[in-house]
Structures are given as C-alpha cells and as structure tokens.
Amino acid sequence: MNSAEKRRYKVAIIGGDGIGPEVLSEAVKVVKASGVAIETVEYDLGAGRYIRTGEVLPESVLAELRGMDAILLGAVGPPVGSGEVPPGLLERGLLLKLRFDLDLYINLRPFTATPDAIAHDADFVVVRENTEGSYAGEGGTLRKGTKQEVATQGSVNTRFGVERCIRFAYELASRRPRKHLTLVHKTNVLTYAGDLWLRVFSEVSKEFPEVSTDYNHVDAACIYMVESPTRYDVVVTDNLFGDIITDLAGAVCGGIGFAASANLNPARTGPSLFEPVHGAAWDIVGTGKANPLAAIRSAAMMLEYLGEEDAANRVTKAVLSYTASQSEGLSTAEIGDAIVERL
C-alpha cells in the first residue's frame, strides 16, 4: 500500500433535506467500501436549518468548509408548497454562495445512457461555467409592484471566466478517446456574450490541434441531444444553458436519478463540491424508494478529484454494471449494498 492509499481525507457531509441524507448515506458506504479512508464531518444546512434558526450558511461554517478536502451534498429544499422558505433563498444563499466563495467555476456532469434510456449508447460530458452568466446576480427592478415595473437580469461574461472554462473543456476532451469538443451557445441572438465565447473557443483551439470542434445553437443542441446524442463527446457552455441542457441530458440518458455532478475548483485553492442533480423529493422520504446512484457516482467523481483514480473507476464501473443489470424493486440501502458487492 503506497502513501497515497494510506491518506485519510476529510470530507464534509451536507445531507440537506428530503432524501438527501438517505442517498448520501449510501454514497459514503460505497466510498468506505472502496478502501479509501475518509473522515466525515456532518453539517446541518438546508431548509430545515433555515426554518429552525433563520440561518442559511453562517460564515463560521463556510470557514470550516474551506478546510475540507471535499464536500458531498445530498439535496436542499423544503416540501413543495410549504411556504416556510422564500423562493430562491437556498439557491442563492447556499448553493450559489458555495460556488462563488469557493471558486467552483466548473460544473462537470457526465452522462452514460442506461439500457432503457431514450439516448441509447450516449456517453458524453457537459462542462458548464459555474460562477458567471445569468447567475452572477447582475440586474434589478424599477417601480416594483406597479404597472410600470421594469426588471433587468444581465449575463456577466468575463474573458477570464470564459477562457478558464473553455480551456478546462479542451484539456478534458484531449484526454478522451474521441477528442471532440462542442461549444453550445446562442451567438445569433446573444451577440456580445456569444461573440466572446466563440472567439475564445476558436483561439484556445489552436493549442489543442488534436481536438476536433463543433458549434451548436442551444435550441439545436436540445434537438440533437434527443435525436442523436452520440454526436457529443465533451460539451462546453455557459451557466444558464448548462443548467438547462444537463437536465435534458439527464432525462434522455435514463432519468435525473442517475445524474451526478461535480462543482470543481481546478486550481485547488479550496475544496470541490459533489452532488446528485436531483431534488429533495419529499414525497418519497423514508420509503426506501430514493435512487442513490447519482449520489454514488458523484462520490466516484470526488474520489477521482482526490487522486484516488483506481477507486473512482471501480465505483463507476460498479454503478454502470448495476444499471446494466436492470435490477428492480431494490430499496435505497439495497442498491447501495449491490454497488458494494460489485466493487
């Protein structure tokens, strides 16, 4: 056993709300079964904490999270229609704050179609810029509540932010067998932001002559992702378009319950965050019906980020083996056990 294998990693666990704690429990079970040593520290964040204390992400907690090797997050959000948490509060005060303050500027989402998926044989990765665009918070309202109300919402795109995202995507594509990269945007309408993305995409391509490239308008990409998803290898796009097309990709590749994600700080100036894409799903809490595969695959992405590539590959292969088996009727914990058995 080498020194890397002996290392113990400190991982923050944010179970959050709804089924979040249930699926993360299985993810942690699988990570420990992989042979990687982790020390978990649980944090009470999400709708439940806000309802009890009025706090979303205290600065003291954020300071502790900065000292972690990685963060695993389950899901956040109150029950639908509860009215106890203002709309968007958790997204802005917890999820977006973590992305911005920890500089998690890459949102990485892999998609491998399950046997019964619409998108047969699809195997691609979406690289989404994660700290700029429409989610940066630029905008405001005038004369709110009147008939003359005006609302603006800008999209912030910096050369620095766009280039580091595109460069990450080229580097990823250069390591994959197909070595193909597609930029998705809307350059015919978003003529300023789209022009910046397209120019940087073209300029950086000169540094990666081995990577073939393509461009799709986002509306066309939504069609192609359904009709011919195998055309994609690596996709790079902005924050808003990335949010939309990754949900579509999850749906056509087997369902959102299989969709994993990583919020990465490639510069490693702080921890990266890993989470399943699905929501809190309060309607199935405690029933054993929650699908933990997205959380488990997110944990595999965490292992890869930590340098534990062998363990990451074994966990990913175990998940794909399980999905190929088309097992039905297993509970959340039983699915976790089935993945452990395949390691």
Short mmCIF file of C-alpha atoms in Angstrom, two decimals:
data_model
loop_
_atom_site.label_atom_id
_atom_site.label_comp_id
_atom_site.label_asym_id
_atom_site.label_seq_id
_atom_site.Cartn_x
_atom_site.Cartn_y
_atom_site.Cartn_z
CA MET A 1 0.00 0.00 0.00
CA ASN A 2 1.53 3.30 -1.06
CA SER A 3 1.40 6.60 0.79
CA ALA A 4 -1.45 7.94 -1.36
CA GLU A 5 -3.62 4.94 -0.46
CA LYS A 6 -2.91 5.46 3.25
CA ARG A 7 -4.02 9.07 3.23
CA ARG A 8 -7.17 9.90 5.15
CA TYR A 9 -9.38 12.57 3.56
CA LYS A 10 -11.59 14.94 5.48
CA VAL A 11 -14.98 15.14 3.76
CA ALA A 12 -17.83 17.47 4.68
CA ILE A 13 -21.24 15.80 4.50
CA ILE A 14 -24.20 18.10 3.84
CA GLY A 15 -27.16 15.75 3.75
CA GLY A 16 -29.56 18.66 3.48
CA ASP A 17 -33.26 17.99 3.10
CA GLY A 18 -35.67 15.31 1.96
CA ILE A 19 -33.93 12.26 0.54
CA GLY A 20 -30.53 13.98 0.69
CA PRO A 21 -29.34 12.24 3.87
CA GLU A 22 -30.63 8.87 2.61
CA VAL A 23 -28.72 8.91 -0.67
CA LEU A 24 -25.55 10.35 0.87
CA SER A 25 -25.55 7.56 3.44
CA GLU A 26 -25.24 5.06 0.59
CA ALA A 27 -22.58 7.14 -1.16
CA VAL A 28 -20.45 7.22 1.99
CA LYS A 29 -20.98 3.47 2.43
CA VAL A 30 -19.64 2.83 -1.07
CA VAL A 31 -16.65 5.18 -0.65
CA LYS A 32 -15.61 3.40 2.54
CA ALA A 33 -16.04 0.02 0.86
CA SER A 34 -13.72 1.16 -1.94
CA GLY A 35 -10.84 1.14 0.52
CA VAL A 36 -10.31 4.91 0.58
CA ALA A 37 -10.06 6.24 4.11
CA ILE A 38 -12.29 9.22 4.81
CA GLU A 39 -13.19 11.13 7.92
CA THR A 40 -16.67 12.61 7.58
CA VAL A 41 -17.89 15.78 9.25
CA GLU A 42 -21.64 16.35 9.07
CA TYR A 43 -23.13 19.82 8.60
CA ASP A 44 -26.74 20.80 9.17
CA LEU A 45 -27.51 23.06 6.22
CA GLY A 46 -30.63 23.45 4.12
CA ALA A 47 -34.31 24.22 4.55
CA GLY A 48 -34.51 22.51 7.90
CA ARG A 49 -31.83 24.69 9.45
CA TYR A 50 -33.28 27.85 7.96
CA ILE A 51 -36.74 27.08 9.33
CA ARG A 52 -35.34 26.39 12.80
CA THR A 53 -32.75 29.16 13.07
CA GLY A 54 -33.16 31.60 10.19
CA GLU A 55 -29.58 30.80 9.08
CA VAL A 56 -28.58 29.62 5.61
CA LEU A 57 -24.78 29.45 5.56
CA PRO A 58 -23.09 31.07 8.57
CA GLU A 59 -19.62 32.46 7.92
CA SER A 60 -18.22 30.21 10.66
CA VAL A 61 -19.45 27.14 8.80
CA LEU A 62 -18.13 28.43 5.48
CA ALA A 63 -14.71 28.90 7.13
CA GLU A 64 -14.76 25.27 8.30
CA LEU A 65 -15.76 24.03 4.85
CA ARG A 66 -12.74 25.77 3.35
CA GLY A 67 -10.52 23.44 5.36
CA MET A 68 -12.07 20.24 4.00
CA ASP A 69 -10.61 18.05 1.25
CA ALA A 70 -14.02 17.77 -0.42
CA ILE A 71 -17.74 18.33 0.15
CA LEU A 72 -20.58 15.87 -0.52
CA LEU A 73 -24.06 17.38 -0.74
CA GLY A 74 -27.35 15.47 -0.92
CA ALA A 75 -30.23 17.82 -1.74
CA VAL A 76 -31.73 21.01 -0.36
CA GLY A 77 -35.23 22.40 -0.45
CA PRO A 78 -38.43 22.50 1.61
CA PRO A 79 -41.53 20.43 0.84
CA VAL A 80 -43.40 21.84 -2.16
CA GLY A 81 -45.91 24.45 -1.11
CA SER A 82 -44.75 24.66 2.49
CA GLY A 83 -44.17 28.41 2.21
CA GLU A 84 -41.62 28.33 5.03
CA VAL A 85 -38.60 29.18 2.85
CA PRO A 86 -38.67 32.15 0.42
CA PRO A 87 -38.20 31.05 -3.22
CA GLY A 88 -34.56 31.13 -4.31
CA LEU A 89 -33.21 31.71 -0.80
CA LEU A 90 -31.37 28.40 -0.53
CA GLU A 91 -30.18 28.51 -4.12
CA ARG A 92 -28.62 31.94 -3.66
CA GLY A 93 -27.62 31.74 -0.02
CA LEU A 94 -26.22 28.21 0.00
CA LEU A 95 -25.59 26.65 -3.41
CA LEU A 96 -24.54 29.76 -5.33
CA LYS A 97 -22.65 31.16 -2.36
CA LEU A 98 -20.60 27.97 -2.11
CA ARG A 99 -19.88 28.10 -5.85
CA PHE A 100 -18.83 31.75 -5.77
CA ASP A 101 -16.94 31.84 -2.46
CA LEU A 102 -15.06 28.57 -3.06
CA ASP A 103 -14.49 29.48 -6.75
CA LEU A 104 -16.15 26.30 -8.01
CA TYR A 105 -16.02 27.59 -11.56
CA ILE A 106 -16.52 24.27 -13.35
CA ASN A 107 -19.73 22.30 -13.15
CA LEU A 108 -18.95 18.88 -14.59
CA ARG A 109 -21.70 16.40 -15.44
CA PRO A 110 -21.06 13.01 -17.07
CA PHE A 111 -23.85 11.19 -18.91
CA THR A 112 -23.82 7.49 -19.76
CA ALA A 113 -27.13 6.11 -21.00
CA THR A 114 -28.82 3.35 -19.05
CA PRO A 115 -30.09 0.34 -21.08
CA ASP A 116 -33.68 1.61 -21.14
CA ALA A 117 -32.79 5.24 -21.86
CA ILE A 118 -34.07 7.28 -24.78
CA ALA A 119 -30.48 8.13 -25.72
CA HIS A 120 -29.06 4.69 -26.46
CA ASP A 121 -25.26 4.41 -26.32
CA ALA A 122 -24.77 8.05 -25.30
CA ASP A 123 -21.57 8.75 -23.38
CA PHE A 124 -20.68 12.41 -23.07
CA VAL A 125 -19.69 15.07 -20.53
CA VAL A 126 -21.02 18.61 -20.14
CA VAL A 127 -18.67 21.33 -18.88
CA ARG A 128 -20.75 24.22 -17.55
CA GLU A 129 -19.28 27.57 -16.50
CA ASN A 130 -20.41 27.83 -12.89
CA THR A 131 -19.75 31.31 -11.48
CA GLU A 132 -20.77 33.87 -14.12
CA GLY A 133 -23.53 34.34 -16.69
CA SER A 134 -27.11 34.97 -15.63
CA TYR A 135 -26.47 33.56 -12.16
CA ALA A 136 -23.94 36.22 -11.17
CA GLY A 137 -26.73 38.40 -9.78
CA GLU A 138 -26.41 41.44 -12.06
CA GLY A 139 -29.75 43.22 -12.50
CA GLY A 140 -32.55 44.83 -10.59
CA THR A 141 -36.06 46.28 -10.63
CA LEU A 142 -37.59 49.70 -11.02
CA ARG A 143 -41.08 50.71 -9.83
CA LYS A 144 -41.63 47.23 -8.38
CA GLY A 145 -45.26 46.34 -7.80
CA THR A 146 -46.61 48.93 -10.20
CA LYS A 147 -47.96 48.57 -13.72
CA GLN A 148 -44.79 50.23 -14.94
CA GLU A 149 -42.44 47.74 -13.27
CA VAL A 150 -39.14 47.09 -15.07
CA ALA A 151 -36.95 44.06 -14.35
CA THR A 152 -33.49 43.51 -15.80
CA GLN A 153 -31.26 40.47 -15.46
CA GLY A 154 -27.85 40.66 -17.04
CA SER A 155 -25.43 37.93 -18.07
CA VAL A 156 -21.90 38.53 -16.81
CA ASN A 157 -19.20 37.05 -19.05
CA THR A 158 -15.54 37.89 -18.45
CA ARG A 159 -12.67 36.92 -20.68
CA PHE A 160 -11.00 35.38 -17.62
CA GLY A 161 -14.03 33.28 -16.65
CA VAL A 162 -14.87 32.15 -20.17
CA GLU A 163 -11.30 31.22 -21.04
CA ARG A 164 -10.60 29.13 -17.96
CA CYS A 165 -13.81 27.19 -18.54
CA ILE A 166 -13.11 26.61 -22.22
CA ARG A 167 -9.51 25.64 -21.51
CA PHE A 168 -10.68 23.07 -18.94
CA ALA A 169 -13.04 21.60 -21.56
CA TYR A 170 -10.27 21.34 -24.18
CA GLU A 171 -7.97 19.65 -21.70
CA LEU A 172 -10.70 17.18 -20.79
CA ALA A 173 -11.52 16.45 -24.44
CA SER A 174 -7.84 15.89 -25.24
CA ARG A 175 -7.77 13.05 -22.67
CA ARG A 176 -10.84 11.26 -24.00
CA PRO A 177 -10.71 8.73 -26.87
CA ARG A 178 -12.86 10.72 -29.31
CA LYS A 179 -11.14 14.05 -28.61
CA HIS A 180 -14.14 16.10 -29.70
CA LEU A 181 -15.48 19.33 -28.19
CA THR A 182 -18.75 21.15 -28.95
CA LEU A 183 -19.49 24.71 -27.91
CA VAL A 184 -23.18 25.32 -27.18
CA HIS A 185 -24.44 28.91 -27.08
CA LYS A 186 -26.81 31.28 -28.92
CA THR A 187 -24.43 33.51 -30.87
CA ASN A 188 -27.03 34.66 -33.41
CA VAL A 189 -29.05 36.44 -30.70
CA LEU A 190 -26.66 36.92 -27.77
CA THR A 191 -24.23 38.76 -29.99
CA TYR A 192 -21.96 40.12 -27.24
CA ALA A 193 -21.68 37.21 -24.83
CA GLY A 194 -21.85 34.70 -27.69
CA ASP A 195 -19.13 36.51 -29.60
CA LEU A 196 -16.81 36.38 -26.60
CA TRP A 197 -17.41 32.66 -26.10
CA LEU A 198 -16.95 31.85 -29.79
CA ARG A 199 -13.76 33.93 -30.17
CA VAL A 200 -12.15 32.40 -27.08
CA PHE A 201 -13.26 28.92 -28.18
CA SER A 202 -11.55 29.45 -31.55
CA GLU A 203 -8.39 30.95 -30.08
CA VAL A 204 -7.83 28.22 -27.48
CA SER A 205 -8.44 25.54 -30.13
CA LYS A 206 -5.03 26.41 -31.65
CA GLU A 207 -3.38 25.00 -28.52
CA PHE A 208 -5.20 21.68 -28.94
CA PRO A 209 -4.85 20.67 -32.61
CA GLU A 210 -5.71 17.06 -31.72
CA VAL A 211 -9.22 18.08 -30.58
CA SER A 212 -11.88 18.37 -33.27
CA THR A 213 -14.55 21.01 -32.67
CA ASP A 214 -18.13 21.93 -33.47
CA TYR A 215 -20.64 24.63 -32.57
CA ASN A 216 -24.39 24.23 -31.91
CA HIS A 217 -27.00 26.82 -31.05
CA VAL A 218 -28.58 25.79 -27.75
CA ASP A 219 -32.01 25.16 -29.28
CA ALA A 220 -30.47 22.88 -31.90
CA ALA A 221 -28.47 21.12 -29.18
CA CYS A 222 -31.72 20.29 -27.38
CA ILE A 223 -32.93 18.53 -30.52
CA TYR A 224 -29.64 16.71 -31.17
CA MET A 225 -29.41 15.55 -27.57
CA VAL A 226 -32.68 13.69 -28.04
CA GLU A 227 -32.36 12.56 -31.66
CA SER A 228 -28.63 11.83 -31.95
CA PRO A 229 -26.86 12.22 -28.57
CA THR A 230 -23.94 10.07 -29.69
CA ARG A 231 -22.66 13.04 -31.69
CA TYR A 232 -21.47 14.53 -28.39
CA ASP A 233 -18.24 13.77 -26.54
CA VAL A 234 -17.50 16.90 -24.47
CA VAL A 235 -19.85 19.89 -24.46
CA VAL A 236 -18.86 23.30 -23.09
CA THR A 237 -21.39 26.04 -22.42
CA ASP A 238 -22.34 28.93 -20.17
CA ASN A 239 -24.06 28.82 -16.80
CA LEU A 240 -27.70 29.16 -17.87
CA PHE A 241 -27.56 26.97 -20.97
CA GLY A 242 -25.58 24.41 -19.00
CA ASP A 243 -28.27 24.27 -16.33
CA ILE A 244 -30.93 23.61 -18.97
CA ILE A 245 -29.21 21.09 -21.24
CA THR A 246 -27.84 18.99 -18.38
CA ASP A 247 -31.37 18.43 -17.07
CA LEU A 248 -32.40 17.40 -20.58
CA ALA A 249 -29.37 15.13 -20.84
CA GLY A 250 -30.26 13.52 -17.54
CA ALA A 251 -33.79 12.83 -18.75
CA VAL A 252 -32.76 11.24 -22.04
CA CYS A 253 -29.91 9.22 -20.53
CA GLY A 254 -32.02 7.35 -18.01
CA GLY A 255 -33.55 9.85 -15.64
CA ILE A 256 -32.46 12.56 -13.26
CA GLY A 257 -31.97 9.94 -10.54
CA PHE A 258 -28.84 8.80 -12.35
CA ALA A 259 -27.36 12.27 -12.94
CA ALA A 260 -24.19 13.10 -10.98
CA SER A 261 -22.26 16.35 -10.84
CA ALA A 262 -19.07 17.94 -9.62
CA ASN A 263 -18.59 21.61 -8.78
CA LEU A 264 -14.85 21.93 -9.24
CA ASN A 265 -12.14 24.33 -8.20
CA PRO A 266 -9.47 23.08 -10.63
CA ALA A 267 -6.90 25.45 -9.10
CA ARG A 268 -7.45 23.59 -5.80
CA THR A 269 -7.39 26.74 -3.70
CA GLY A 270 -10.20 25.14 -1.71
CA PRO A 271 -12.40 22.04 -1.68
CA SER A 272 -14.63 20.99 -4.53
CA LEU A 273 -18.26 20.00 -4.05
CA PHE A 274 -20.00 16.91 -5.39
CA GLU A 275 -23.76 16.38 -5.54
CA PRO A 276 -26.51 14.46 -7.33
CA VAL A 277 -28.59 16.65 -9.61
CA HIS A 278 -31.98 15.53 -8.31
CA GLY A 279 -34.00 17.44 -5.72
CA ALA A 280 -35.15 16.71 -2.19
CA ALA A 281 -38.11 14.52 -3.31
CA TRP A 282 -40.02 14.88 -0.06
CA ASP A 283 -42.81 12.62 -1.32
CA ILE A 284 -40.61 9.51 -1.02
CA VAL A 285 -38.66 10.33 2.14
CA GLY A 286 -38.34 7.27 4.35
CA THR A 287 -39.92 4.91 1.83
CA GLY A 288 -36.70 3.36 0.56
CA LYS A 289 -37.60 4.42 -2.99
CA ALA A 290 -34.87 7.05 -3.38
CA ASN A 291 -32.33 6.18 -6.07
CA PRO A 292 -28.81 6.65 -4.61
CA LEU A 293 -26.92 6.02 -7.86
CA ALA A 294 -26.46 9.71 -8.71
CA ALA A 295 -25.05 10.35 -5.23
CA ILE A 296 -22.79 7.31 -5.51
CA ARG A 297 -21.49 8.37 -8.91
CA SER A 298 -20.95 11.89 -7.58
CA ALA A 299 -18.86 10.29 -4.82
CA ALA A 300 -16.86 8.50 -7.51
CA MET A 301 -16.16 11.88 -9.10
CA MET A 302 -14.99 13.05 -5.69
CA LEU A 303 -12.58 10.11 -5.46
CA GLU A 304 -11.16 10.98 -8.87
CA TYR A 305 -10.70 14.60 -7.81
CA LEU A 306 -8.86 13.42 -4.67
CA GLY A 307 -6.44 11.42 -6.81
CA GLU A 308 -7.94 8.03 -5.96
CA GLU A 309 -8.46 7.09 -9.60
CA ASP A 310 -8.47 3.32 -9.11
CA ALA A 311 -11.22 3.52 -6.51
CA ALA A 312 -13.13 6.04 -8.63
CA ASN A 313 -13.01 3.75 -11.66
CA ARG A 314 -14.13 0.75 -9.64
CA VAL A 315 -17.09 2.63 -8.19
CA THR A 316 -18.13 3.99 -11.60
CA LYS A 317 -17.87 0.54 -13.20
CA ALA A 318 -19.92 -0.92 -10.35
CA VAL A 319 -22.65 1.67 -10.92
CA LEU A 320 -22.70 1.02 -14.68
CA SER A 321 -22.75 -2.74 -14.06
CA TYR A 322 -25.71 -2.34 -11.76
CA THR A 323 -27.67 -0.18 -14.22
CA ALA A 324 -26.96 -2.72 -16.98
CA SER A 325 -28.39 -5.49 -14.80
CA GLN A 326 -31.80 -3.74 -14.82
CA SER A 327 -32.44 -4.78 -11.23
CA GLU A 328 -35.83 -3.69 -9.97
CA GLY A 329 -37.55 -3.42 -6.65
CA LEU A 330 -34.49 -2.82 -4.50
CA SER A 331 -34.59 -0.29 -1.68
CA THR A 332 -32.20 2.64 -1.35
CA ALA A 333 -29.97 0.72 1.05
CA GLU A 334 -30.15 -2.46 -1.03
CA ILE A 335 -28.94 -0.57 -4.10
CA GLY A 336 -26.01 0.71 -2.06
CA ASP A 337 -25.28 -2.87 -0.96
CA ALA A 338 -25.45 -4.05 -4.58
CA ILE A 339 -22.83 -1.50 -5.59
CA VAL A 340 -20.59 -2.54 -2.68
CA GLU A 341 -20.86 -6.17 -3.80
CA ARG A 342 -19.64 -5.21 -7.27
CA LEU A 343 -16.52 -3.39 -6.06
#
